[in-house]
XYZ file of C-alpha atoms in Angstrom:
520
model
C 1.354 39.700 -20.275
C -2.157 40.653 -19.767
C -4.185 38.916 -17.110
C -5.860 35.520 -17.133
C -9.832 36.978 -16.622
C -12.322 34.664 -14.668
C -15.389 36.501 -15.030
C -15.493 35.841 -18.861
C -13.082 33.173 -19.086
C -15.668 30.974 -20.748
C -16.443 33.414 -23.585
C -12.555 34.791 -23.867
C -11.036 31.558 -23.891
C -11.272 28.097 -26.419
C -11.115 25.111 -24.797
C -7.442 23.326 -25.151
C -7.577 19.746 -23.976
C -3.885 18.219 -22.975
C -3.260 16.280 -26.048
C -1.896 12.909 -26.066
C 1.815 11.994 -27.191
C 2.229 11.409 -30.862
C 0.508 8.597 -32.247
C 3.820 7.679 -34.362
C 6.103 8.477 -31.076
C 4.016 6.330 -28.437
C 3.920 3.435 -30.469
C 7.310 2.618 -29.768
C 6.882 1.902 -26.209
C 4.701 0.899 -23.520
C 5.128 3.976 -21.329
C 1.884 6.517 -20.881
C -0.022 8.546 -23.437
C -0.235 10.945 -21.353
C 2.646 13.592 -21.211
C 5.492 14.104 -18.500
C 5.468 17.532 -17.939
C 9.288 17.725 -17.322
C 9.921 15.774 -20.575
C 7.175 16.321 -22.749
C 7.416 19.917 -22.585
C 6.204 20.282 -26.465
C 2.797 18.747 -25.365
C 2.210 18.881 -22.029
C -0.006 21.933 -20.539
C 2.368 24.817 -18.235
C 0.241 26.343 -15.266
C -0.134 28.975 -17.218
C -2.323 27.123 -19.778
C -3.746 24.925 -16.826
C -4.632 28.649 -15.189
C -6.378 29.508 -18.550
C -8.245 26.329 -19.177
C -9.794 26.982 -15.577
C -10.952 29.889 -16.138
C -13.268 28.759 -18.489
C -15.234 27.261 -15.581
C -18.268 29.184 -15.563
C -19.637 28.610 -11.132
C -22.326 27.707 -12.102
C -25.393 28.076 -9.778
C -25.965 24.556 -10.709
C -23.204 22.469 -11.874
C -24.007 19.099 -13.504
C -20.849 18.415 -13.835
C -20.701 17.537 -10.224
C -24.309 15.357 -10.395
C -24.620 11.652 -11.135
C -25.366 12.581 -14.920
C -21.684 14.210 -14.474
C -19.468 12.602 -11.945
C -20.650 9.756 -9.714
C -18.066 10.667 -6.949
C -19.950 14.275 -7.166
C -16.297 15.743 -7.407
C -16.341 19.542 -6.303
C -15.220 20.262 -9.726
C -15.922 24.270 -9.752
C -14.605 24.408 -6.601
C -11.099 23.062 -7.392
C -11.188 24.966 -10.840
C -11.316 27.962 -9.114
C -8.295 26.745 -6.968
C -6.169 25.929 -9.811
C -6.702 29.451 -11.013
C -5.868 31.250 -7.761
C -2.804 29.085 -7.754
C -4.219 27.563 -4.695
C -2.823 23.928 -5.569
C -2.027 22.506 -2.213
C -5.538 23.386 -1.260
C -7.135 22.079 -4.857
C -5.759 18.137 -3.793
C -7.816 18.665 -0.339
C -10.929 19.197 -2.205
C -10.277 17.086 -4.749
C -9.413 13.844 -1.978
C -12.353 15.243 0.019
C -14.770 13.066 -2.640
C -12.160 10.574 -4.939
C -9.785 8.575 -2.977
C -7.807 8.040 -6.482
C -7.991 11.322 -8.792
C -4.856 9.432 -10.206
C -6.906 6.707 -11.480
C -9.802 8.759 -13.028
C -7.972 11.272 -14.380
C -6.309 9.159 -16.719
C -8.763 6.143 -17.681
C -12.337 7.798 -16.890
C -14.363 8.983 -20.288
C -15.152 12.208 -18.393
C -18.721 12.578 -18.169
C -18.337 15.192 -16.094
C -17.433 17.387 -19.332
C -20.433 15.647 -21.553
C -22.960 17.422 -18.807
C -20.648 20.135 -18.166
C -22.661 23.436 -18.945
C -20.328 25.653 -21.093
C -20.706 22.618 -23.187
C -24.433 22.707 -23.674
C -23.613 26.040 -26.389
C -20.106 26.016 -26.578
C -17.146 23.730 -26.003
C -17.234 21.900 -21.981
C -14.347 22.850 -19.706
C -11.211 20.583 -19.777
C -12.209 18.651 -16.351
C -10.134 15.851 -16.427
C -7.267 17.470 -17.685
C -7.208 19.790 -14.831
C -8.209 16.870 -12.251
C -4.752 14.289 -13.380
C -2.723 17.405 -13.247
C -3.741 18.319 -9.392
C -2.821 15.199 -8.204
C -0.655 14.344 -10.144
C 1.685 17.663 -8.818
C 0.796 16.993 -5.201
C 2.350 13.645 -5.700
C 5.668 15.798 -7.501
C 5.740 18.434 -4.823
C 5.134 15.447 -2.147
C 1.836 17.137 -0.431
C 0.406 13.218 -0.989
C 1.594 11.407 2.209
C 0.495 8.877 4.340
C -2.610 9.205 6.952
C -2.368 6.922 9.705
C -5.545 6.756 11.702
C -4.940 7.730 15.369
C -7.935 5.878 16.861
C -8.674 2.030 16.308
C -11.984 0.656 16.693
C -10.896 -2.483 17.344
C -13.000 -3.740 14.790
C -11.987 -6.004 11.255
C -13.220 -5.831 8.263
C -11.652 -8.468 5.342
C -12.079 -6.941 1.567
C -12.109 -9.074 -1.380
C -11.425 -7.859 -4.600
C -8.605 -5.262 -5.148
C -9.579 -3.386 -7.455
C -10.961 0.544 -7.314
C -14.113 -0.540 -5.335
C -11.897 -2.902 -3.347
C -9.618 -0.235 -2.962
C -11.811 2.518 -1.641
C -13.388 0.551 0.647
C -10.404 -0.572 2.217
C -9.028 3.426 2.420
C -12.018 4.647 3.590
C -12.582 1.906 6.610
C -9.263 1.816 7.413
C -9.551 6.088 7.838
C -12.702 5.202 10.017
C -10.478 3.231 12.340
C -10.841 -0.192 11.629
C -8.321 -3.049 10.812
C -8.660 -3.804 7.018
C -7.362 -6.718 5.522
C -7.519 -7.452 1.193
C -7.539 -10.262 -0.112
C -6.468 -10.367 -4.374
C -6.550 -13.812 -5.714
C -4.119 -12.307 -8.473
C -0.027 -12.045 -7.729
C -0.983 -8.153 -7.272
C -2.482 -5.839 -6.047
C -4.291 -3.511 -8.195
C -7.345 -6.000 -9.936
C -8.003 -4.492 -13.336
C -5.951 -1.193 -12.251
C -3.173 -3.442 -12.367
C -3.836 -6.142 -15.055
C -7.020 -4.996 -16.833
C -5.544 -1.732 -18.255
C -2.671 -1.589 -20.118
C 0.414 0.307 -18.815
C -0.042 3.127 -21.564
C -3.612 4.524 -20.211
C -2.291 3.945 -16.398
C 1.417 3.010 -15.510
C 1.890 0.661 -12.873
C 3.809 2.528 -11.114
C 1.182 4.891 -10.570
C -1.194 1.963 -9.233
C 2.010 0.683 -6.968
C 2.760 4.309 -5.184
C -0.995 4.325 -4.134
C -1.138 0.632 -3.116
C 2.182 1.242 -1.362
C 0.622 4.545 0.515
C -2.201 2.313 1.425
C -0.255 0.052 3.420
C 1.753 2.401 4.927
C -0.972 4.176 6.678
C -2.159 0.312 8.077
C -4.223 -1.570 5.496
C -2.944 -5.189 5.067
C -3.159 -6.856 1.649
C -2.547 -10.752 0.527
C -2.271 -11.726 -2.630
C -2.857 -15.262 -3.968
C -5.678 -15.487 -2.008
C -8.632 -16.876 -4.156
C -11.420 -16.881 -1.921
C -13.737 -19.613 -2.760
C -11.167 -21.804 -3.657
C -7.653 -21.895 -1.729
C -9.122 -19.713 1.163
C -12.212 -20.636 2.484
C -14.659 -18.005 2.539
C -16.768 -18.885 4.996
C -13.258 -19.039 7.172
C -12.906 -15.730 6.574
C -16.393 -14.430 7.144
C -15.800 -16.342 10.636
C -12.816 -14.287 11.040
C -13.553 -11.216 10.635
C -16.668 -8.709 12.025
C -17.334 -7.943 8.701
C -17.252 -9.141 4.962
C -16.962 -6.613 1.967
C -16.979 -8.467 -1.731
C -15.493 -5.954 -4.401
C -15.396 -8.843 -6.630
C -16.057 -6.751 -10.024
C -17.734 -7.943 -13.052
C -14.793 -10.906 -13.983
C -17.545 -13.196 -16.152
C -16.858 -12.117 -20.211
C -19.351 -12.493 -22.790
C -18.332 -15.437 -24.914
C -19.503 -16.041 -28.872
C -21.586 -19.117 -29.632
C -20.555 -19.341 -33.559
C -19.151 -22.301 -35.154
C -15.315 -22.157 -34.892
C -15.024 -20.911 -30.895
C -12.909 -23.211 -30.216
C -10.523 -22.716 -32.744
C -6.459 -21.831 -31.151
C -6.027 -17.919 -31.743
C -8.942 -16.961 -30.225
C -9.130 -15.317 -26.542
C -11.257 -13.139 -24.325
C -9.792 -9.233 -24.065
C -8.746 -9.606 -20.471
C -6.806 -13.559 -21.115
C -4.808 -11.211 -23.957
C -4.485 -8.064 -21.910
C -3.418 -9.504 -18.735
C -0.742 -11.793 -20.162
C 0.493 -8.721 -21.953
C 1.004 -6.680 -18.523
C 2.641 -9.815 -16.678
C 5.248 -9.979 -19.278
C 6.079 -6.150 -18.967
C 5.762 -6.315 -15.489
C 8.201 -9.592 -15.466
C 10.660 -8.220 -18.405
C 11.099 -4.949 -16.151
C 12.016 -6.572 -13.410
C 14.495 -9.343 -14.865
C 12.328 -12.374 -13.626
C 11.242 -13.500 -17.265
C 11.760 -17.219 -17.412
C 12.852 -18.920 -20.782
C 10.064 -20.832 -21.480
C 7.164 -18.099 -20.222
C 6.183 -16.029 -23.582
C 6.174 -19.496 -25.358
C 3.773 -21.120 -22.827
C 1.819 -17.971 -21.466
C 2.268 -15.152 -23.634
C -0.646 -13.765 -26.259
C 1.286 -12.029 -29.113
C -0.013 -10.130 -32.034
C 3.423 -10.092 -33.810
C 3.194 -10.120 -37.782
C -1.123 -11.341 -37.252
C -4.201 -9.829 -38.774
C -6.013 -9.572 -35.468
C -9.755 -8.710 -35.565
C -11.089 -7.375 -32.241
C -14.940 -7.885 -31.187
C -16.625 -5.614 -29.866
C -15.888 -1.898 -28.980
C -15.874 0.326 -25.795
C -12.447 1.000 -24.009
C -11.258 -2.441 -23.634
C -11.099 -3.098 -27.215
C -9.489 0.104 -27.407
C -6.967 -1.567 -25.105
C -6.631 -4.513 -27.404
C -6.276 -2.374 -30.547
C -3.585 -0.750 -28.670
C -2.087 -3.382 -27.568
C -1.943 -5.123 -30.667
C -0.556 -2.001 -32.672
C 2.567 -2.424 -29.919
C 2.701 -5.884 -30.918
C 3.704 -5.001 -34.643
C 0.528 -6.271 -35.478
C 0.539 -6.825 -39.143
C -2.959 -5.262 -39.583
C -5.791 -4.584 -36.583
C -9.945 -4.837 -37.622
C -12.415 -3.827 -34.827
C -15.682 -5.145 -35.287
C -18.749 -3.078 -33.426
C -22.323 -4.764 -33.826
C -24.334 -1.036 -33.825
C -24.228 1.491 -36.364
C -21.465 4.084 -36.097
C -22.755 7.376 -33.802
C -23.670 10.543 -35.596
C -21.413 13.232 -35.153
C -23.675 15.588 -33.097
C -26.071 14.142 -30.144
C -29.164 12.725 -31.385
C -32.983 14.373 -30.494
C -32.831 11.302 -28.023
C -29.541 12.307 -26.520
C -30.349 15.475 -24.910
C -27.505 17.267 -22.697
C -26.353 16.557 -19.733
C -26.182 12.797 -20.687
C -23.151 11.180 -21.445
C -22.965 12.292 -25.493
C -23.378 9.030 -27.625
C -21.080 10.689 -30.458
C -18.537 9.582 -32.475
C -15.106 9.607 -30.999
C -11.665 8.759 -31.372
C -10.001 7.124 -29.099
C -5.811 6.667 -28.306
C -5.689 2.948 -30.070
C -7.755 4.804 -33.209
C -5.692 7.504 -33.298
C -2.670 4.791 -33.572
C -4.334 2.785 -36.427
C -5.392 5.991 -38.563
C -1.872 7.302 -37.814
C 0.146 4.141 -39.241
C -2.215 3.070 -41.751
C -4.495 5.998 -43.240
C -7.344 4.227 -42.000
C -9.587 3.823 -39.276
C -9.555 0.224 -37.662
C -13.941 0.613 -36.744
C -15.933 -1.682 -38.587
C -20.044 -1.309 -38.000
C -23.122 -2.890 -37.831
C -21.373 -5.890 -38.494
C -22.196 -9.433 -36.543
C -19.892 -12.686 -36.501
C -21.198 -15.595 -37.809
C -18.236 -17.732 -37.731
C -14.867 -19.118 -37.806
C -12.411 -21.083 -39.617
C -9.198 -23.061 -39.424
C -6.669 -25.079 -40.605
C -6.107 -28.379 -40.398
C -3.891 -27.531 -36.845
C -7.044 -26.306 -35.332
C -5.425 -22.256 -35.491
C -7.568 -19.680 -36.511
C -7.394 -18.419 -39.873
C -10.284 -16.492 -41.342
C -13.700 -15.341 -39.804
C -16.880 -14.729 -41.640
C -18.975 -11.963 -40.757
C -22.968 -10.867 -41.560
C -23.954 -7.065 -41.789
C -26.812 -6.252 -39.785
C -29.436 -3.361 -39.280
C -30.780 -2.227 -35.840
C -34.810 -2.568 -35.022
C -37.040 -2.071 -32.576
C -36.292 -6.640 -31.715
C -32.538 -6.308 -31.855
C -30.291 -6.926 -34.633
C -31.271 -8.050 -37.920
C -29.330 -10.072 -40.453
C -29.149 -8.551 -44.047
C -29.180 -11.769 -46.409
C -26.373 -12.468 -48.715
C -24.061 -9.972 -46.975
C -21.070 -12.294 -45.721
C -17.886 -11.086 -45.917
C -14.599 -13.395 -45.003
C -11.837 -11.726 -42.856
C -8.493 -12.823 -42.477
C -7.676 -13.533 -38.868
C -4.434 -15.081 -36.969
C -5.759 -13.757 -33.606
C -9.780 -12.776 -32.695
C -9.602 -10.932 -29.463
C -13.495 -10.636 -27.432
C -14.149 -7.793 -26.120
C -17.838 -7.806 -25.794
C -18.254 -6.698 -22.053
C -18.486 -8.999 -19.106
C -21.980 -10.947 -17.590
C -21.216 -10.835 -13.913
C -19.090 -12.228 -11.341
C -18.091 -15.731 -11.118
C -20.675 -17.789 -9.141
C -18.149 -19.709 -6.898
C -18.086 -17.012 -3.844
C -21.993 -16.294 -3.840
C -22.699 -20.018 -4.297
C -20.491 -20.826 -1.349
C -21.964 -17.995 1.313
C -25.624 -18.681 -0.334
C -25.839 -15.537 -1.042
C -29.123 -13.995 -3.333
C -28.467 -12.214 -6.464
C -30.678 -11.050 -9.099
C -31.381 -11.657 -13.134
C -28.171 -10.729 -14.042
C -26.265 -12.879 -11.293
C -25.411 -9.724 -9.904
C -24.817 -9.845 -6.182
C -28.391 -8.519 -4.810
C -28.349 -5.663 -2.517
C -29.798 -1.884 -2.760
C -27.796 0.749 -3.665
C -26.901 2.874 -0.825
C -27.176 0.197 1.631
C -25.123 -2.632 -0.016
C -25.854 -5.286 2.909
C -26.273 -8.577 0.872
C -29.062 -11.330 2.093
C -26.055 -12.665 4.762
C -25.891 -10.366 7.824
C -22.442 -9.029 7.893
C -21.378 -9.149 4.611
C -21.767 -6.329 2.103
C -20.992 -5.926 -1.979
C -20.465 -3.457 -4.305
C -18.818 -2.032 -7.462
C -19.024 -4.068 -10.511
C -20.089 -6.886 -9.060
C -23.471 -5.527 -7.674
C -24.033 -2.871 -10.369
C -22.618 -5.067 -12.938
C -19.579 -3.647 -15.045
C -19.159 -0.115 -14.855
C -16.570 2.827 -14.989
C -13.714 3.028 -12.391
C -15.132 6.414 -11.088
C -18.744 4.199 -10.251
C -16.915 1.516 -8.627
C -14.782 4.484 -6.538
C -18.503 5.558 -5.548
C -19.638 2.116 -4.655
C -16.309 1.640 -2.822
C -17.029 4.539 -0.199
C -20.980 3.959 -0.143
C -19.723 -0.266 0.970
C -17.746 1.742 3.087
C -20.195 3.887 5.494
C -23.036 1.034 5.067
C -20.229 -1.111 6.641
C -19.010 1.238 8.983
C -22.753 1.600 10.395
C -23.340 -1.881 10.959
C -19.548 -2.572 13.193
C -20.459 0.763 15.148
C -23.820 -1.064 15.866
C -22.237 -4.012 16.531
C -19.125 -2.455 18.404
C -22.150 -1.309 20.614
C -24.254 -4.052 20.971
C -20.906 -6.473 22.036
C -20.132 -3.715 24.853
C -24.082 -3.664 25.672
C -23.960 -7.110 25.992
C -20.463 -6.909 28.195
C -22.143 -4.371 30.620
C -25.440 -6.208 31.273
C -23.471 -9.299 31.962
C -20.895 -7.825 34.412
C -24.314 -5.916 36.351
C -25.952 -9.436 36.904
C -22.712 -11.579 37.403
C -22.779 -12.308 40.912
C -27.106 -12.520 41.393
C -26.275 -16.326 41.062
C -24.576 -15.931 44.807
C -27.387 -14.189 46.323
C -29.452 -15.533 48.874
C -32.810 -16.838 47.485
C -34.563 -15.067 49.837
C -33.458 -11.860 48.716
């Protein structure tokens, strides 16, 4: 067998992205789209391959893959390349945890910008980043080089995280690896926020999302779930409580559609339809299903024409979800044009490529139907129903793109049969009631105000970040936002660690000056 060549590995080699289980084959379950090597071994990539696709990683003297236009967590993505192909794996999961706390998480549900800036794809075909990133950790995990790290030093200080999500989540890991006592509060019945509920089990098992949560507890971080701060906890309790306050509340607030016919039964935001969908899973797996729950709680697509507004990933998700469902036919509805092909003059590498794509839940459609589910430049104008007040049909406008926003084309209405209209049109904010209650500023958006790389909001000991500063995002952003809450935290309790013992000192010097003669 002649040897894998790293020097030219770029020019020698075509890229060979992991693909995906079957369309036809995955649609029978719920379980990942990912493959298991052990079972999947017609798909899934050998070392071998994995050694090969490495390779093709170029060192570059400057890698943008590794930059904010690339990866916000600045992964040291030649670095562990290079590791994979010396068969250095043990030491590839070091690098890789030395800048994302969850490769786990982004190496299954984030787009990979990292490749769109990667620089063997500015001429040829970008290296297969994430590929190579899900299947580092993923064997440190098999090979059980992932264990818990339990801090030997305690500061003595607490810090109480709300929001459990990936922000949530790294903030929590990395202050309770700086020493102090980390508590996170979920107002869900788990931990995990949209890891957990938000997307679906076949882009990210829960199980995956458990055995990190579970490692995070082990090594000393407490969570409670339940625990809606704002309403059944009191926040301002809790800022009382603790030395510090970190919201990682995420971007919860969807964008709603003001036509005639909202109100209508059969229609539901994205995450009200995804979330329902992952209790019942959750519930079904582990035998605590109750009679009357799917009739009362559960969203189903079963034997419905379901139309889906509004694209990105979580309408992806719904599509997906739906096709599961045995959906009787699935219409996804995207308000811009579709994307050329090729990047535009005003899409210049390294930024993320605006290009047509297809994604797992298209893949699914196109695979059972001949068709592709994408519907553009297309803008609701309402909806209609029966004389029960369900959903039936929902009439749509085509529109053209100008320099002011959308514009209607007259006499272009089209009527679409619909049992269920999912929204999936991205999310405003977070919800007001925790800001409102600690008075804290925020800015246009109703974003939580405070400056990147800082993330102190206007109330002294209480920080933010992740969706709900930045507004929504990708999970590797609010992984970055997680760690920079993190040190900006960490900086104020070591000043205030040392101001407290400041304090203690010049107390204890002038204690007894009250017994002193006065004519000392």
């Amino acid at each position: 067998m002649q040897n894998v060549e790293k020097l030219r590995g770029f020019l020698n080699y075509q890229r060979n992205p992991e693909p995906y289980r079957p369309p036809l084959e995955r649609l029978q379950d719920w379980e990942e789209i990912n493959p298991v090597p052990d079972r999947d071994v017609d798909v899934a990539h050998t070392a071998l391959e994995l050694k090969v696709q490495a390779a093709r990683c170029m060192d570059c003297g400057t890698p943008f893959c590794q930059t904010y236009s690339g990866c916000p967590v600045n992964n040291l993505i030649p670095e562990w390349n290079n590791l994979v192909y010396q068969d250095h794996w043990d030491e590839a999961i070091e690098n890789l945890h030395s800048t994302n706390n969850f490769p786990e998480f982004t190496g299954r549900v984030c787009p990979a910008p990292c490749e769109g800036s990667c620089v063997a794809g500015l001429v040829d075909d970008p290296v297969t980043i994430k590929n190579i990133e899900y299947s580092i950790v993923d064997r440190a995990f098999r090979d059980g080089k992932i264990t818990a790290r339990i801090p030997e030093d305690r500061s003595g200080m607490t810090v109480a995280v709300v929001g459990s999500g990936p922000a949530g989540l790294a903030t929590a890991d990395q202050l309770n690896q700086m020493g102090h006592k980390v508590t996170v509060f979920e107002r869900a019945d788990r931990v995990g926020g949209l890891l957990m509920y938000g997307i679906p089990n076949m882009k990210l098992e829960k199980e995956t999302v458990d055995r990190r949560v579970n490692l995070l507890r082990e090594e000393g971080i407490e969570f409670v779930t339940n625990a809606d701060i704002g309403k059944n906890v009191d926040v301002n309790e809790l800022k009382a409580d603790f030395d510090a306050l970190c919201l990682t509340l995420g971007s919860t607030k969807p964008r709603d559609l003001p036509v005639p016919g909202r109100d209508l039964k059969g229609v539901h935001f994205a995450m009200e339809f995804l979330t329902a969908n992952q209790k019942k899973l959750l519930m079904t797996k582990e035998g605590k299903l109750e009679s009357q729950w799917e009739e009362d709680n559960w969203i189903t697509a079963e034997g419905k024409d379901v139309i889906v507004i509004g694209g990105g990933d979580t309408g992806t998700d719904c599509i997906g979800t739906s096709m599961r469902h045995r959906c009787n036919s699935v219409t996804n509805f995207e308000l811009m044009p579709q994307p050329p092909m090729e990047r535009a003059s005003d899409n210049p590498w390294p930024e993320w490529p605006r290009v047509f794509g297809i994604d797992y839940g298209h893949a699914e459609v196109r695979a059972a139907t001949g068709k592709d589910p994408r519907v553009y430049s297309v803008m609701t104008k309402e909806l209609t129903g029966d004389a029960d007040g369900n959903v039936i049909a929902l009439i749509t406008q085509d529109v053209e793109m100008t320099s002011t926003g959308p514009k209607v084309i007259e006499g272009s209405e089209r009527e679409w049969p619909a049992d269920l209209v999912v929204l999936s049109m991205g999310f405003l904010s977070p919800e007001a009631y925790v800001t409102e209650e600690l008075g804290l500023d925020v800015d246009q958006r109703n974003n939580i105000q405070a400056v990147y790389g800082d993330f102190r909001t206007s109330v002294e000991g209480v920080f933010a970040g992740g969706d709900c500063r930045r507004g929504q995002s990708l999970v590797v952003w609010a992984i970055n936002e997680g760690r920079g809450t993190a040190d900006a935290c960490d900086q104020y309790l070591q000043q205030k660690r040392f101001d407290e013992v400041d304090s203690t000192q010049i107390t204890g010097a002038f204690a007894n000056l009250s017994s002193l003669s006065p004519n000392i």
